Every structure is written in structure tokens, then in C-alpha cells.
């Protein structure tokens, strides 16, 4: 299986943007590797995708908070002979609120999933892309990547890492024919906001895009080797305003988005 076709590894496929990205790649005939924690959901997803898209699906149940998870994923795929040509670091979640009240362990896990696992997986899967002189890496940032966000301090900082890291890596790998794209979505209708208890906030009450729209823009943009993709005109304007507004002003405005979170 997965031989002769290009293969995509996507983390966090069991819902939301990851699942929508998987659909985009499946429609284009790529072999797929899904990584998430929920084994039951992964098994159901594999059956549904294989039936609908006739593409090979390989599933790996793994918690990306675990330090060894990336190495174990890499080793398992090596043993079954699946090479990865496109790596999508999508898995993530949000622990939102005033830093004095949020749970430290969740925040540390957020850094582990967003930043450490992404960095480790990229380090492991890059050599094969270098060898074949072809590859794409798609990393999930956020509009939070562009500025410090009071009431979402650790999340936004973890996503700022993703943007800066990905842009630098992009420059390093350009001459090797390996593309690095960062997807920086705004509010998107997935399980994310509900899990974080922020679905009632101003940010998630307005201009919320569907995960299918976000994923469609992401995969089209990635295949065109775009550096950064921010789906939706409202989100594009938001990012522009974050780039040009002095932080002294921005820090007064941005907590409004998370009002009521505390
Ligand atoms: N939704 C938004 O408004 C929004 C906006 C900007 C950026 N993003 C980013 O988009 C990405 C996807 O989020 P989403 O909105 O699609 O959220 P979602 O619907 O909650 O999906 C998150 C996915 O990540 C997986 N995941 C979470 N923790 C994991 C862990 N420790 N190990 C392995 N897998 C894990 C979940 O699977 P299991 O629970 O089965 O492990 C799930 O498949 C995240 O990086 C998020 O920060 C989202």
C-alpha cells in the first residue's frame, strides 16, 4: 500500500480542519496517514475514507504530547514501508483565559503538541524529502501567530513560533524543492472553540468560516507553494491591522475578542 503514489501524513484528523484537509488530499488521490489519539474515531474514519475515495489510509493512534510520539510514528512508518512526501502538522487545541487562572499542564501540552511535536516530526521526515528532492510541509498557525494576545497568551505565542519557524525553514529549503507553507486561519467552525470554552466569544460569533473552505484554500495554496495562507477577507484584514497597529493600541483591543473568558 501507499507505494507508487505520494503520501501525506496529517496529525489531528479526527475532526475539524485536519479532517477537512484529509478530504482535500483524498480527492486528489494521495495516500494518507492519519495520526490522532482517538483509536475508535480513526478506525471509523479509515473505513469511511477508503469507501468514499478509494485511496490507501494508514492510521496511527498517538498522543503528540508524548516526547517519543514523533519517533515512534516515524519508526512505525519505516517498518511498514510508507514514505512521507507531504507533512501536515495540524493537531492542536486551545487553553484560553487569564494566565493567572489557566491550567499550566494544559499550556505545557499545547507547546508540546503545537511546537515540539511539529519540530520533531519535521526533523524526522525532512531527510527523505531532501533525498527525493520533493516535498511539502504544511504547518498550522493561526491569526494568533501575528501578535501577542492577552487572555490567550500561551496559545498565541505557540502559534507565533510556528509562523516564524516555518518562514525561516521555508527560506532554507527553497533551493531544495521543498515547500513550507503556514496556514493561519481565523475562527473556523470545528470542535476547537467548544473544547476550549470560547464558542460564545466575539471572535467565534462573527465571520466564522467552514473547515472545508479553510482546507480547500490551504491545499490549493500549498500546492502553489504559497508562504502563508489566511483564508477569508475578514481574517486578511485582521492580520493586516495587527501588522500595522502599534502594540500599545493592539493590547487594548485584542482582549475584546476573548471577553467573558476571564
Ligand atoms: N478552529 C479554529 O478556529 C482555529 C483557528 C486557527 C487555528 N486553528 C488550528 O487548527 C488546528 C486544528 O484545529 P481544529 O479547529 O480542527 O480543532 P479540532 O476540531 O478540535 O481538532 C483537533 C484535532 O487535533 C487532534 N489532537 C489534539 N490534541 C492531540 C494530541 N495531543 N495528540 C494527537 N492529536 C491531537 C484531535 O484528535 P484527538 O482528540 O482524537 O487526539 C483532533 O483531531 C489546530 O492546530 C488549531 O490550533 C484552529
mmCIF file of N, CA, C and O and ligand atoms in Angstrom, residues 12-18 35-38 62-65 90-93 113-114 140-142 155 159 185-188 190-192 195 204, ligand 1:
data_model
loop_
_atom_site.group_PDB
_atom_site.id
_atom_site.type_symbol
_atom_site.label_atom_id
_atom_site.label_comp_id
_atom_site.label_asym_id
_atom_site.label_seq_id
_atom_site.Cartn_x
_atom_site.Cartn_y
_atom_site.Cartn_z
ATOM 1 N N UNK A 12 -3.928 15.052 13.735
ATOM 2 C CA UNK A 12 -5.202 15.649 14.155
ATOM 3 C C UNK A 12 -6.272 15.594 13.091
ATOM 4 O O UNK A 12 -6.844 16.614 12.703
ATOM 5 N N UNK A 13 -6.566 14.343 12.634
ATOM 6 C CA UNK A 13 -7.538 14.197 11.530
ATOM 7 C C UNK A 13 -8.942 13.870 12.003
ATOM 8 O O UNK A 13 -9.856 13.841 11.191
ATOM 9 N N UNK A 14 -9.105 13.585 13.301
ATOM 10 C CA UNK A 14 -10.396 13.035 13.737
ATOM 11 C C UNK A 14 -11.507 14.082 13.803
ATOM 12 O O UNK A 14 -12.660 13.725 14.051
ATOM 13 N N UNK A 15 -11.166 15.336 13.613
ATOM 14 C CA UNK A 15 -12.226 16.357 13.490
ATOM 15 C C UNK A 15 -11.674 17.610 12.819
ATOM 16 O O UNK A 15 -10.473 17.706 12.536
ATOM 17 N N UNK A 16 -12.565 18.539 12.563
ATOM 18 C CA UNK A 16 -12.201 19.896 12.152
ATOM 19 C C UNK A 16 -11.350 20.061 10.915
ATOM 20 O O UNK A 16 -11.555 19.403 9.893
ATOM 21 N N UNK A 17 -10.377 20.944 11.022
ATOM 22 C CA UNK A 17 -9.548 21.321 9.866
ATOM 23 C C UNK A 17 -8.745 20.115 9.365
ATOM 24 O O UNK A 17 -8.600 19.916 8.157
ATOM 25 N N UNK A 18 -8.252 19.285 10.284
ATOM 26 C CA UNK A 18 -7.469 18.104 9.889
ATOM 27 C C UNK A 18 -8.281 17.150 9.036
ATOM 28 O O UNK A 18 -7.798 16.642 8.020
ATOM 29 N N UNK A 35 -2.949 10.620 12.071
ATOM 30 C CA UNK A 35 -2.449 10.494 13.447
ATOM 31 C C UNK A 35 -3.346 11.291 14.390
ATOM 32 O O UNK A 35 -3.542 12.491 14.182
ATOM 33 N N UNK A 36 -3.904 10.629 15.381
ATOM 34 C CA UNK A 36 -4.692 11.282 16.438
ATOM 35 C C UNK A 36 -4.698 10.372 17.649
ATOM 36 O O UNK A 36 -4.177 9.263 17.585
ATOM 37 N N UNK A 37 -5.349 10.826 18.735
ATOM 38 C CA UNK A 37 -5.385 9.992 19.951
ATOM 39 C C UNK A 37 -6.538 8.999 19.955
ATOM 40 O O UNK A 37 -6.445 7.951 20.567
ATOM 41 N N UNK A 38 -7.669 9.341 19.300
ATOM 42 C CA UNK A 38 -8.877 8.508 19.427
ATOM 43 C C UNK A 38 -8.880 7.347 18.441
ATOM 44 O O UNK A 38 -9.205 7.534 17.263
ATOM 45 N N UNK A 62 -1.822 8.016 18.470
ATOM 46 C CA UNK A 62 -0.671 8.546 19.197
ATOM 47 C C UNK A 62 -1.024 9.875 19.861
ATOM 48 O O UNK A 62 -1.741 10.695 19.293
ATOM 49 N N UNK A 63 -0.505 10.056 21.073
ATOM 50 C CA UNK A 63 -0.671 11.335 21.771
ATOM 51 C C UNK A 63 0.587 12.162 21.536
ATOM 52 O O UNK A 63 1.678 11.797 22.008
ATOM 53 N N UNK A 64 0.453 13.257 20.817
ATOM 54 C CA UNK A 64 1.618 14.061 20.447
ATOM 55 C C UNK A 64 2.208 14.856 21.616
ATOM 56 O O UNK A 64 3.218 15.531 21.453
ATOM 57 N N UNK A 65 1.579 14.769 22.779
ATOM 58 C CA UNK A 65 2.190 15.362 23.980
ATOM 59 C C UNK A 65 3.365 14.509 24.442
ATOM 60 O O UNK A 65 4.239 14.983 25.162
ATOM 61 N N UNK A 90 -1.011 19.582 11.948
ATOM 62 C CA UNK A 90 -2.286 20.263 12.186
ATOM 63 C C UNK A 90 -2.799 20.136 13.622
ATOM 64 O O UNK A 90 -3.459 21.036 14.126
ATOM 65 N N UNK A 91 -2.495 19.039 14.308
ATOM 66 C CA UNK A 91 -3.108 18.773 15.623
ATOM 67 C C UNK A 91 -2.906 19.961 16.562
ATOM 68 O O UNK A 91 -1.847 20.594 16.567
ATOM 69 N N UNK A 92 -3.936 20.244 17.328
ATOM 70 C CA UNK A 92 -3.804 21.359 18.270
ATOM 71 C C UNK A 92 -5.056 21.587 19.065
ATOM 72 O O UNK A 92 -6.096 20.981 18.807
ATOM 73 N N UNK A 93 -4.947 22.456 20.040
ATOM 74 C CA UNK A 93 -6.091 22.823 20.882
ATOM 75 C C UNK A 93 -5.765 24.137 21.584
ATOM 76 O O UNK A 93 -4.670 24.680 21.416
ATOM 77 N N UNK A 113 2.398 19.902 21.747
ATOM 78 C CA UNK A 113 1.709 19.470 20.511
ATOM 79 C C UNK A 113 2.004 20.441 19.366
ATOM 80 O O UNK A 113 2.398 20.026 18.270
ATOM 81 N N UNK A 114 1.821 21.746 19.620
ATOM 82 C CA UNK A 114 1.981 22.719 18.526
ATOM 83 C C UNK A 114 3.444 22.835 18.076
ATOM 84 O O UNK A 114 3.717 22.827 16.880
ATOM 85 N N UNK A 140 0.198 24.414 10.866
ATOM 86 C CA UNK A 140 -0.967 25.177 11.321
ATOM 87 C C UNK A 140 -0.585 26.275 12.302
ATOM 88 O O UNK A 140 -0.243 26.011 13.445
ATOM 89 N N UNK A 141 -0.638 27.506 11.790
ATOM 90 C CA UNK A 141 -0.534 28.667 12.667
ATOM 91 C C UNK A 141 -1.944 29.107 13.018
ATOM 92 O O UNK A 141 -2.857 28.284 13.157
ATOM 93 N N UNK A 142 -2.115 30.416 13.091
ATOM 94 C CA UNK A 142 -3.416 30.987 13.471
ATOM 95 C C UNK A 142 -3.297 32.498 13.260
ATOM 96 O O UNK A 142 -2.177 33.016 13.144
ATOM 97 N N UNK A 155 -1.264 30.196 23.887
ATOM 98 C CA UNK A 155 -1.705 29.715 22.569
ATOM 99 C C UNK A 155 -1.099 30.579 21.461
ATOM 100 O O UNK A 155 -0.488 30.079 20.520
ATOM 101 N N UNK A 159 1.715 29.674 18.553
ATOM 102 C CA UNK A 159 1.434 29.798 17.117
ATOM 103 C C UNK A 159 2.367 30.819 16.446
ATOM 104 O O UNK A 159 2.613 30.746 15.241
ATOM 105 N N UNK A 185 -5.402 30.353 9.959
ATOM 106 C CA UNK A 185 -6.852 30.617 9.902
ATOM 107 C C UNK A 185 -7.311 31.509 11.043
ATOM 108 O O UNK A 185 -6.675 31.563 12.095
ATOM 109 N N UNK A 186 -8.432 32.167 10.804
ATOM 110 C CA UNK A 186 -9.156 32.825 11.889
ATOM 111 C C UNK A 186 -10.179 31.830 12.398
ATOM 112 O O UNK A 186 -10.050 30.616 12.171
ATOM 113 N N UNK A 187 -11.220 32.351 13.063
ATOM 114 C CA UNK A 187 -12.228 31.466 13.655
ATOM 115 C C UNK A 187 -12.812 30.521 12.592
ATOM 116 O O UNK A 187 -13.276 30.951 11.538
ATOM 117 N N UNK A 188 -12.765 29.240 12.880
ATOM 118 C CA UNK A 188 -13.222 28.205 11.955
ATOM 119 C C UNK A 188 -14.141 27.261 12.717
ATOM 120 O O UNK A 188 -13.859 26.910 13.869
ATOM 121 N N UNK A 190 -15.220 24.263 14.031
ATOM 122 C CA UNK A 190 -14.734 22.902 14.330
ATOM 123 C C UNK A 190 -15.076 22.636 15.798
ATOM 124 O O UNK A 190 -15.793 23.408 16.417
ATOM 125 N N UNK A 191 -14.504 21.595 16.367
ATOM 126 C CA UNK A 191 -14.737 21.325 17.802
ATOM 127 C C UNK A 191 -13.838 22.174 18.703
ATOM 128 O O UNK A 191 -13.977 22.175 19.926
ATOM 129 N N UNK A 192 -12.888 22.880 18.080
ATOM 130 C CA UNK A 192 -11.836 23.641 18.778
ATOM 131 C C UNK A 192 -12.392 24.617 19.822
ATOM 132 O O UNK A 192 -11.996 24.591 20.987
ATOM 133 N N UNK A 195 -14.340 22.920 22.747
ATOM 134 C CA UNK A 195 -13.420 22.240 23.672
ATOM 135 C C UNK A 195 -12.726 23.261 24.579
ATOM 136 O O UNK A 195 -12.443 22.987 25.733
ATOM 137 N N UNK A 204 -15.580 34.026 17.953
ATOM 138 C CA UNK A 204 -16.260 32.865 17.381
ATOM 139 C C UNK A 204 -17.749 33.111 17.109
ATOM 140 O O UNK A 204 -18.468 32.186 16.747
HETATM 141 N N1 LIG B 1 -10.844 26.241 14.729
HETATM 142 C C1 LIG B 1 -10.264 27.410 14.721
HETATM 143 O O1 LIG B 1 -10.926 28.454 14.859
HETATM 144 C C2 LIG B 1 -8.769 27.527 14.502
HETATM 145 C C3 LIG B 1 -8.231 28.793 14.184
HETATM 146 C C4 LIG B 1 -6.868 28.913 13.976
HETATM 147 C C5 LIG B 1 -6.056 27.805 14.071
HETATM 148 N N2 LIG B 1 -6.581 26.577 14.377
HETATM 149 C C6 LIG B 1 -5.666 25.449 14.480
HETATM 150 O O2 LIG B 1 -6.107 24.412 13.618
HETATM 151 C C7 LIG B 1 -5.649 23.156 14.091
HETATM 152 C C8 LIG B 1 -6.808 22.173 14.078
HETATM 153 O O3 LIG B 1 -7.805 22.613 14.982
HETATM 154 P P1 LIG B 1 -9.342 22.360 14.762
HETATM 155 O O4 LIG B 1 -10.013 23.656 14.792
HETATM 156 O O5 LIG B 1 -9.578 21.465 13.625
HETATM 157 O O6 LIG B 1 -9.688 21.629 16.158
HETATM 158 P P2 LIG B 1 -10.447 20.266 16.484
HETATM 159 O O7 LIG B 1 -11.687 20.121 15.680
HETATM 160 O O8 LIG B 1 -10.559 20.243 17.963
HETATM 161 O O9 LIG B 1 -9.402 19.155 16.008
HETATM 162 C C9 LIG B 1 -8.165 18.992 16.637
HETATM 163 C C10 LIG B 1 -7.518 17.699 16.193
HETATM 164 O O10 LIG B 1 -6.239 17.604 16.854
HETATM 165 C C11 LIG B 1 -6.128 16.324 17.476
HETATM 166 N N3 LIG B 1 -5.301 16.413 18.679
HETATM 167 C C12 LIG B 1 -5.450 17.280 19.710
HETATM 168 N N4 LIG B 1 -4.544 17.042 20.668
HETATM 169 C C13 LIG B 1 -3.788 15.989 20.215
HETATM 170 C C14 LIG B 1 -2.702 15.253 20.754
HETATM 171 N N5 LIG B 1 -2.214 15.520 21.979
HETATM 172 N N6 LIG B 1 -2.174 14.246 20.030
HETATM 173 C C15 LIG B 1 -2.678 13.936 18.814
HETATM 174 N N7 LIG B 1 -3.712 14.596 18.260
HETATM 175 C C16 LIG B 1 -4.266 15.595 18.950
HETATM 176 C C17 LIG B 1 -7.586 15.902 17.782
HETATM 177 O O11 LIG B 1 -7.712 14.490 17.772
HETATM 178 P P3 LIG B 1 -7.886 13.575 19.068
HETATM 179 O O12 LIG B 1 -8.683 14.324 20.082
HETATM 180 O O13 LIG B 1 -8.559 12.339 18.523
HETATM 181 O O14 LIG B 1 -6.481 13.296 19.500
HETATM 182 C C18 LIG B 1 -8.327 16.464 16.575
HETATM 183 O O15 LIG B 1 -8.291 15.541 15.512
HETATM 184 C C19 LIG B 1 -5.056 23.436 15.478
HETATM 185 O O16 LIG B 1 -3.644 23.476 15.375
HETATM 186 C C20 LIG B 1 -5.602 24.794 15.847
HETATM 187 O O17 LIG B 1 -4.762 25.495 16.738
HETATM 188 C C21 LIG B 1 -7.924 26.423 14.598
#
